Tab-separated table of C-alpha atoms and ligand atoms in Angstrom:
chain	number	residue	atom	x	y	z
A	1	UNK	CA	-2.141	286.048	-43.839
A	2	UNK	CA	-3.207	284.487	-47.207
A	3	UNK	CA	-1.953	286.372	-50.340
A	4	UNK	CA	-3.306	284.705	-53.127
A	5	UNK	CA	-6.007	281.641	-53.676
A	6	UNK	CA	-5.785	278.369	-55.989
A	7	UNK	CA	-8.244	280.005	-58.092
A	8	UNK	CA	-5.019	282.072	-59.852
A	9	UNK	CA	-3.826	279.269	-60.961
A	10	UNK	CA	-6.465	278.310	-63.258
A	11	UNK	CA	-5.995	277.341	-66.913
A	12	UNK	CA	-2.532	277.981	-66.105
A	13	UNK	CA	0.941	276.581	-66.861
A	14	UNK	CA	2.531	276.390	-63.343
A	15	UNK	CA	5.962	275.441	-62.116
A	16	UNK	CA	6.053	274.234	-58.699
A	17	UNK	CA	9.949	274.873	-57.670
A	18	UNK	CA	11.474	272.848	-54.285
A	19	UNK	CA	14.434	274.027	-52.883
A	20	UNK	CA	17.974	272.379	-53.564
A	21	UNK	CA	18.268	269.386	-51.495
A	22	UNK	CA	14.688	268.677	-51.526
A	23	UNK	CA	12.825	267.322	-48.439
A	24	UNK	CA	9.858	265.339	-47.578
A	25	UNK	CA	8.402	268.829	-46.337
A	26	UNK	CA	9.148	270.284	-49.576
A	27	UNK	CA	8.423	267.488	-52.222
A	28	UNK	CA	5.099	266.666	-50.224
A	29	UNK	CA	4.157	270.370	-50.017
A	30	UNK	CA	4.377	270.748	-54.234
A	31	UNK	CA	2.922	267.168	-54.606
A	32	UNK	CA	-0.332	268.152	-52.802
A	33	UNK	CA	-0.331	271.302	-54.914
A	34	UNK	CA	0.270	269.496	-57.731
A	35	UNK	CA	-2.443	266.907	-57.169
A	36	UNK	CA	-5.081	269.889	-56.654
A	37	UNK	CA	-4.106	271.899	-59.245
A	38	UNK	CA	-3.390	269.103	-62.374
A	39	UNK	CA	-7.442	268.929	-62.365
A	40	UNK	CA	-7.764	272.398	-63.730
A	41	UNK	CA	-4.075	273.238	-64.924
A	42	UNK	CA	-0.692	272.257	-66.292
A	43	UNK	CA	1.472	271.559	-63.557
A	44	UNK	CA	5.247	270.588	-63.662
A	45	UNK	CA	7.302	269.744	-60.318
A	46	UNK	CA	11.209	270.468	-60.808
A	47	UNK	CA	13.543	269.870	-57.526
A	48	UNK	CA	17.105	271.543	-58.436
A	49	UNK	CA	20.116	269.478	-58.091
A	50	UNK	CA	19.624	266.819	-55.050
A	51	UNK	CA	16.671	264.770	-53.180
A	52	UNK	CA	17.079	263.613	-49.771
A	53	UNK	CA	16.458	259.673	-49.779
A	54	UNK	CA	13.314	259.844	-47.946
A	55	UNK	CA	11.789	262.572	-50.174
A	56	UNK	CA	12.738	260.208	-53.160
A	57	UNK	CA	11.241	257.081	-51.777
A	58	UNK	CA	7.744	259.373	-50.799
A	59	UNK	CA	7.856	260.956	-54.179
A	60	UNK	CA	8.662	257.055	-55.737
A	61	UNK	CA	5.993	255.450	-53.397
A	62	UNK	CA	3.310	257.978	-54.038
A	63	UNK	CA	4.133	258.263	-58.292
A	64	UNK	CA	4.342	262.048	-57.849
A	65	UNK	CA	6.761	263.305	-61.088
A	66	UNK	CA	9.323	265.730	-60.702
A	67	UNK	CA	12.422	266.720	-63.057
A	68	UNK	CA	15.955	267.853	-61.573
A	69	UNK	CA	16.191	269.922	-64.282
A	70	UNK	CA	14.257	272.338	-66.444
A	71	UNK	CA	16.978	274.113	-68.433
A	72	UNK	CA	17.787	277.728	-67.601
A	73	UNK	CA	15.011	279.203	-68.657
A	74	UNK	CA	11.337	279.067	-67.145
A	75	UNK	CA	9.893	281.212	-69.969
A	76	UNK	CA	7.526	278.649	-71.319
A	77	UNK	CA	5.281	278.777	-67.550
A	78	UNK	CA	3.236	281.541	-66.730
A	79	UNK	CA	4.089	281.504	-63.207
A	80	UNK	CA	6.382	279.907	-60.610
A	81	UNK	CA	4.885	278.585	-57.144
A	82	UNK	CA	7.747	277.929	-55.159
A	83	UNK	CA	7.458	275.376	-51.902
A	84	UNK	CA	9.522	275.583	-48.987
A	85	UNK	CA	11.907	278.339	-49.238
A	86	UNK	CA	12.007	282.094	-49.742
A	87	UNK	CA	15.738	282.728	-50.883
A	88	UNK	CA	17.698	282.326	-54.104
A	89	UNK	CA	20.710	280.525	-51.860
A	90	UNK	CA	18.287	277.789	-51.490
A	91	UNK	CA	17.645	277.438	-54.899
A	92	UNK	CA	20.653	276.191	-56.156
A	93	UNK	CA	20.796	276.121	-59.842
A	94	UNK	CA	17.450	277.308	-60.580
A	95	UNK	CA	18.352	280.295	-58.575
A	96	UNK	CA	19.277	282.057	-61.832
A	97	UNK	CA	15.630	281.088	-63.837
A	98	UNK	CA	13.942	282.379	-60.930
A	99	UNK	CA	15.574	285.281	-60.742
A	100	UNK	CA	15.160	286.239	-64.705
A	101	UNK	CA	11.434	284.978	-64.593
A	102	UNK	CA	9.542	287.194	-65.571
A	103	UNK	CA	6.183	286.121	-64.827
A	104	UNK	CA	4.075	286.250	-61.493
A	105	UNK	CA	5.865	284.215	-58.638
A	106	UNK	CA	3.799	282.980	-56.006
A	107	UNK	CA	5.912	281.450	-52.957
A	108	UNK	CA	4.435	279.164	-49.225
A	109	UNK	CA	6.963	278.717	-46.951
A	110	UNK	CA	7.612	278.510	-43.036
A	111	UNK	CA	11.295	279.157	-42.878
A	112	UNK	CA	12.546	283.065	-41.632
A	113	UNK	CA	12.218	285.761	-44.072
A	114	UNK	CA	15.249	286.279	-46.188
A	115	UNK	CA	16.926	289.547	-46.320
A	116	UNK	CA	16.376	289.930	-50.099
A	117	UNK	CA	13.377	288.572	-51.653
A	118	UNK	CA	13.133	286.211	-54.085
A	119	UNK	CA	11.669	288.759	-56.958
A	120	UNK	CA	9.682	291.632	-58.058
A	121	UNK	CA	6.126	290.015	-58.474
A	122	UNK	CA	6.088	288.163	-55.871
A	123	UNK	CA	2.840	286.921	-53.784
A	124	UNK	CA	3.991	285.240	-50.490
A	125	UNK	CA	2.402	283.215	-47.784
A	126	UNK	CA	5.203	282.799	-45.318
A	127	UNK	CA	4.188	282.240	-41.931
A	128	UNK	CA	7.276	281.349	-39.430
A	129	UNK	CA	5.159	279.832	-36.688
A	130	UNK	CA	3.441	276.756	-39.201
A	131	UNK	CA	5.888	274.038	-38.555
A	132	UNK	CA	5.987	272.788	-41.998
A	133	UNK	CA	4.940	273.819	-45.444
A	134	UNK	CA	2.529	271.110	-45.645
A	135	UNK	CA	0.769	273.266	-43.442
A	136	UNK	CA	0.279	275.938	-44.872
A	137	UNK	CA	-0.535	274.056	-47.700
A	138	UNK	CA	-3.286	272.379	-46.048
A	139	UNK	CA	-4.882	275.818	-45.081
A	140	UNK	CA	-4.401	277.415	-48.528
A	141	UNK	CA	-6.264	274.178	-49.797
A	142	UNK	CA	-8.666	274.556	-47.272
A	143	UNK	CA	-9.632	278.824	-47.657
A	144	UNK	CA	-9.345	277.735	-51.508
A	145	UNK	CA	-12.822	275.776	-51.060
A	146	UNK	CA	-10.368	272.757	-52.587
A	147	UNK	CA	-11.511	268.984	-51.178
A	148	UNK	CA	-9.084	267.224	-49.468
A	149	UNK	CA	-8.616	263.900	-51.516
A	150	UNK	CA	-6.338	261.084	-50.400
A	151	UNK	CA	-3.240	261.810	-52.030
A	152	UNK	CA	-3.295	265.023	-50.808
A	153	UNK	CA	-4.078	264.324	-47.857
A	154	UNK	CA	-1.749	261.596	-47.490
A	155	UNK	CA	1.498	264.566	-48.720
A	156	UNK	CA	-0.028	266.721	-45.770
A	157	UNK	CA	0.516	264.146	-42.945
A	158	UNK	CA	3.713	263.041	-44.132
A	159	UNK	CA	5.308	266.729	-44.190
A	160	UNK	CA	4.428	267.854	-41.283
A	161	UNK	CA	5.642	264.316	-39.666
A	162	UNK	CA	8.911	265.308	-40.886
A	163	UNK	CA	9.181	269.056	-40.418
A	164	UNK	CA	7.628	268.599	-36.864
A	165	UNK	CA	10.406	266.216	-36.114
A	166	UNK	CA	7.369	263.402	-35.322
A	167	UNK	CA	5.510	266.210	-33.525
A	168	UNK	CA	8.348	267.208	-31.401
A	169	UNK	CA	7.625	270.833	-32.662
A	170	UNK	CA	4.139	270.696	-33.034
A	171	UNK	CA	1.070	272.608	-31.325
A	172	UNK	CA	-2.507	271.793	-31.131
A	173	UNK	CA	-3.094	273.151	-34.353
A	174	UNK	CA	-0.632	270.610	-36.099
A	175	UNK	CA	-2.113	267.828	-34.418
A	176	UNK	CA	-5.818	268.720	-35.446
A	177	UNK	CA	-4.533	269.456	-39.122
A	178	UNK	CA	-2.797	265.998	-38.762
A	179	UNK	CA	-6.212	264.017	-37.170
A	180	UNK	CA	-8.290	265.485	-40.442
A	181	UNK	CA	-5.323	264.806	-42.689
A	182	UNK	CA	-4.584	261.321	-41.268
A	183	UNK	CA	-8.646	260.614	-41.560
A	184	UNK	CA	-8.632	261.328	-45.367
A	185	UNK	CA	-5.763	259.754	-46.310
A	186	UNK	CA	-7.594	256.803	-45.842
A	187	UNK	CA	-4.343	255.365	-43.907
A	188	UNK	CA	-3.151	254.502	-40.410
A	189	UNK	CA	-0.131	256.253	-38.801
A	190	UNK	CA	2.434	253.449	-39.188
A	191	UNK	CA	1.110	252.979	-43.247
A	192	UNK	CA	2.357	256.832	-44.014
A	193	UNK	CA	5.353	256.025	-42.033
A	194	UNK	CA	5.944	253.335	-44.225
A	195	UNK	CA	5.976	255.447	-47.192
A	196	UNK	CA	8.729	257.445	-46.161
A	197	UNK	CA	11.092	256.017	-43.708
A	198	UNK	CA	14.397	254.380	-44.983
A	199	UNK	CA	16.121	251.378	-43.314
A	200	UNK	CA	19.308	251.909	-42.323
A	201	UNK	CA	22.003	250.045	-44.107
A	202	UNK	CA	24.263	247.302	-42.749
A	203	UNK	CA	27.221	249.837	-43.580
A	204	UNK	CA	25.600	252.601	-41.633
A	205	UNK	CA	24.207	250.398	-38.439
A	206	UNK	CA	28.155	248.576	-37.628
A	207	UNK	CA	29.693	252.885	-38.781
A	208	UNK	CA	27.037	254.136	-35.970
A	209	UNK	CA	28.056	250.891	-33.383
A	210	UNK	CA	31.758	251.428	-34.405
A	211	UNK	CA	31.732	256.149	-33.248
A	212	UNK	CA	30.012	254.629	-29.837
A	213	UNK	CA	32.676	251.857	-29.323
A	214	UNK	CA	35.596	253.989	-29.912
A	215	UNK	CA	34.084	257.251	-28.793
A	216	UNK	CA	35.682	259.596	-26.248
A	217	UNK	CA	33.681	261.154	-23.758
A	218	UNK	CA	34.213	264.390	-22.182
A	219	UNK	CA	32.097	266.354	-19.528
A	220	UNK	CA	31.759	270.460	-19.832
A	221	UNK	CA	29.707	271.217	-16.921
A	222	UNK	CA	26.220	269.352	-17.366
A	223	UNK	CA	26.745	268.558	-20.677
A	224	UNK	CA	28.211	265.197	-22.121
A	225	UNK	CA	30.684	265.905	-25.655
A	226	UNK	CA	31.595	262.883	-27.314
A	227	UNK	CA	33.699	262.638	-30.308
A	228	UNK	CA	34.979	259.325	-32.838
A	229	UNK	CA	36.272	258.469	-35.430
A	230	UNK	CA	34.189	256.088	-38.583
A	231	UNK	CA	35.363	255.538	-41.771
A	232	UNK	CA	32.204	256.316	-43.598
A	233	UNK	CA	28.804	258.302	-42.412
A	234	UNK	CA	30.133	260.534	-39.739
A	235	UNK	CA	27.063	262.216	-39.926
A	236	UNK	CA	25.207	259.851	-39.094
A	237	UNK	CA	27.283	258.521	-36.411
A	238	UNK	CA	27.093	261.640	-34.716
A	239	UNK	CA	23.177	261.840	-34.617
A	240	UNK	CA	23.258	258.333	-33.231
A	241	UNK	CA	25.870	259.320	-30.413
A	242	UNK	CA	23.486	262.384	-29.337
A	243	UNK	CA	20.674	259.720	-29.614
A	244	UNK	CA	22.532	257.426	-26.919
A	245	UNK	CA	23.638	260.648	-24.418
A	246	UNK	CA	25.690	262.974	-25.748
A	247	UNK	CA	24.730	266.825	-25.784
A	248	UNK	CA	27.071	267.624	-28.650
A	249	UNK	CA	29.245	264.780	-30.864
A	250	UNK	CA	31.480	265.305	-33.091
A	251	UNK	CA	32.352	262.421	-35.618
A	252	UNK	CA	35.039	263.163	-38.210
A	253	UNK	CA	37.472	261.001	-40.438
A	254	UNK	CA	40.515	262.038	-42.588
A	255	UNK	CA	41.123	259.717	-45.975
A	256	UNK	CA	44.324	260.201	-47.963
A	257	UNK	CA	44.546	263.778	-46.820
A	258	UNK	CA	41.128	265.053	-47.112
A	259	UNK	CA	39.245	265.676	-43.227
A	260	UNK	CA	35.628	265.746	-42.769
A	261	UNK	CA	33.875	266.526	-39.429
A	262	UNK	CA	30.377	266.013	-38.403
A	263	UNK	CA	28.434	267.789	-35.450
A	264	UNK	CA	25.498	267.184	-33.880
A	265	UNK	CA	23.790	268.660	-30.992
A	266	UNK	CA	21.062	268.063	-28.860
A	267	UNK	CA	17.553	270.330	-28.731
A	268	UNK	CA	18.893	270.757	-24.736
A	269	UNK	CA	22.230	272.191	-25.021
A	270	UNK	CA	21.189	274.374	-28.066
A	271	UNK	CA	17.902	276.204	-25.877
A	272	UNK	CA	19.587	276.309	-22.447
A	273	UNK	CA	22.706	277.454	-23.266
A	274	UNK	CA	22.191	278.985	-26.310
A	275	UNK	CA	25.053	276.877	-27.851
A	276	UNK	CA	25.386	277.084	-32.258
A	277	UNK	CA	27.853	274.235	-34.060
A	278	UNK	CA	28.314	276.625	-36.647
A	279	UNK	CA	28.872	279.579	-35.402
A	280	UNK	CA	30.807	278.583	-32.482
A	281	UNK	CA	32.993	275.648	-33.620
A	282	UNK	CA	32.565	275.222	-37.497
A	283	UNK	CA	32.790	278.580	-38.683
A	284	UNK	CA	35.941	278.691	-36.736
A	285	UNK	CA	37.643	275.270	-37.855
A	286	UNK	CA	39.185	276.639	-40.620
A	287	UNK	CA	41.547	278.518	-38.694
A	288	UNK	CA	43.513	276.092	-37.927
A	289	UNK	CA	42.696	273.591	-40.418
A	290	UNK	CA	42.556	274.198	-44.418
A	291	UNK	CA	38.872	274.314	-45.636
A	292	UNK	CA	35.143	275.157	-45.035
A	293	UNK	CA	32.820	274.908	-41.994
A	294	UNK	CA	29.478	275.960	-41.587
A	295	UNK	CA	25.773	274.586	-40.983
A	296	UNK	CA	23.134	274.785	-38.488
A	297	UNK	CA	22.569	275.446	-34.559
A	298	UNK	CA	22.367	271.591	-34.517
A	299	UNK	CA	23.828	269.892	-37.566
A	300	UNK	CA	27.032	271.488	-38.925
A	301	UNK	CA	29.999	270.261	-40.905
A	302	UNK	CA	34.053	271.163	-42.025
A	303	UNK	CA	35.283	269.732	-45.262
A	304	UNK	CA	39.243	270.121	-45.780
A	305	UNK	CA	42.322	269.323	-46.062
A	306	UNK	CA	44.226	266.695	-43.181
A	307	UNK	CA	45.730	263.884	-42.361
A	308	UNK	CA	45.330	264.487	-38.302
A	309	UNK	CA	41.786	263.488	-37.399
A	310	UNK	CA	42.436	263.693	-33.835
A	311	UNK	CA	43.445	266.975	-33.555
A	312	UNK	CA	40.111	268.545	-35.702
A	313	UNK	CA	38.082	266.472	-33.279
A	314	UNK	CA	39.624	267.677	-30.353
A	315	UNK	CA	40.048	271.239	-31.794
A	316	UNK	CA	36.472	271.253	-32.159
A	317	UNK	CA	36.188	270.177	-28.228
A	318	UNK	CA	38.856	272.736	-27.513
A	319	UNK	CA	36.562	275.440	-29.294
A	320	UNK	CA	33.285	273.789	-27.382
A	321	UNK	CA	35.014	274.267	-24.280
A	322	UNK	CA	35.521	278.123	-24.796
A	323	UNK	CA	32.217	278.580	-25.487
A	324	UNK	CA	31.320	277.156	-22.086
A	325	UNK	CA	34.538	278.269	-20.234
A	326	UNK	CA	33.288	280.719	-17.979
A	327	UNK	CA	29.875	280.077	-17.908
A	328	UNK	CA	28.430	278.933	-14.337
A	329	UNK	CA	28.910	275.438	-13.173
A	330	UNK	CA	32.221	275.077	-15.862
A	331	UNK	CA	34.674	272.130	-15.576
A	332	UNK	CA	36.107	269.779	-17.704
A	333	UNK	CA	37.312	266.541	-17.716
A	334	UNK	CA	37.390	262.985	-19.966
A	335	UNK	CA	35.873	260.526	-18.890
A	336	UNK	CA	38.405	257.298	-19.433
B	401	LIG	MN1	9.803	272.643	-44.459
């Protein structure tokens, strides 16, 4: 269902707003907006507090301007088009100019609908089922009579490469969306990659060898939980440990009395059994240890206080292992 068309914002001073922690969904979703509306109105990006590294090096790579900050007040735009979310928690600081603006708010996104909405006047295009903004971007563009030039084009393919986890998620539709995007963008596949993807640094490649080499490994049933120990990019160390075998990892380290955990999980364990890091281990951390937990089905964390990294890590296995206990085809045992 389409809302509103591109024709609203004409002659217009328009804020495109990201959510906090911007992206490549989000910043490429507001870039192609922002290269099809400049031509016929004043446009400003702004991405509130933080930009994922490969959002930054698209939004570098491709010259699209943003600011982190726009003050608290949006008074000075006549309305707000905001990219990739639909709740003032994702907003981070601008949460509080969004929610005082008083103008008309126009909102595309593809995540599930917040409880509250964003505002008053708001006109939203929010379908759950597009598997990134870029999307629905790409159809708004398209019922909007708007050409597809290159640089919009190329913002199209390159969100929904990310959003669709390199078309993990995607259906036909995304992958005829992608052909016609692809084909205007004047590039080939591996030239948008290169626009976006971020080597990994020495630091991160011996962290990610050193969670595998000291790793523990632990069988619950048919699924593999591994946990280590790194001294720096846990998180990533535990994506790379699910990447080798692991269902669910857990990668943590404790530094002059601060703890931090990582979990990952794989797309298998999370549909068949229904499993959620945060709700079932990281929510549940801070029980036993001082501090906060919380995430995703997938990708969750716990920041506190610790000096014992072994005992989070196995506390989270210990809480993994409830979750399971009982289900059919349960045993444990570690693997030495
Ligand atoms: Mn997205």
């Amino acid at each position: 269902m389409l809302l509103f068309a591109l024709s609203s914002f004409k002659r217009k001073k328009v804020l495109i707003v990201t959510h906090s922690g911007c992206d490549l969904d989000a910043i490429a979703a507001a870039a192609a907006l922002y290269f099809s509306l400049s031509k016929r109105s004043q446009v400003k990006i702004l991405v509130p507090d933080h930009i994922a590294k490969p959002a930054k090096a698209f939004a570098s790579k491709m010259h699209i301007p943003y600011s982190m900050n726009l003050g608290s007040n949006f008074s000075s735009f006549d309305c707000l088009l905001i990219v990739d979310f639909n709740s003032l928690e994702m907003a981070g600081s601008a949460a509080k100019a969004i929610r005082q603006f008083n103008g008309k708010i126009f909102l595309i996104d593809h995540h599930r609908k917040a409880n509250e909405r964003i505002g008053k006047n708001v006109a939203a295009f929010i379908d759950q089922d597009a598997v990134a903004s870029c999307e629905l971007v790409f159809r708004l563009l398209q019922r909007s009579g708007s050409p597809l030039g290159r640089r919009e084009a190329t913002c199209i393919a390159a969100g929904i490469v990310a959003d669709s986890a390199y078309f993990l998620t995607a259906n036909s539709s995304t992958f005829s969306i992608m052909a016609e995007a692809l084909e205007k963008s004047g590039k080939s596949f591996s030239e948008l990659l290169s626009l976006f993807s971020i080597p990994k640094s020495f630091d991160q490649k011996i962290a990610a060898l050193k969670a595998a080499k000291r790793s523990r490994i632990f069988r619950l049933g048919k699924y593999v939980v591994a946990t280590s120990d790194v001294g720096a990019f846990e998180a990533d160390a535990a994506s790379t440990l699910v990447k080798i075998g692991a269902d669910i990892a857990f990668v943590g380290d404790s530094e002059e009395g601060k703890l931090r955990v990582s979990g990952r999980a794989s797309q298998a364990v999370l549909k068949s059994a229904r499993f959620d890091l945060a709700r079932h281990v990281f929510q549940l951390l801070p029980k036993q240890f001082p501090g906060s937990g919380g995430g995703h089905a997938g990708a969750a964390g716990f920041n506190g206080q610790g000096n014992d990294i072994n005992a989070a890590l196995m506390q989270c296995v210990s809480l993994t292992k409830q979750f399971f206990r009982g289900k059919k085809g349960f045993f444990f045992k570690e693997y030495t």
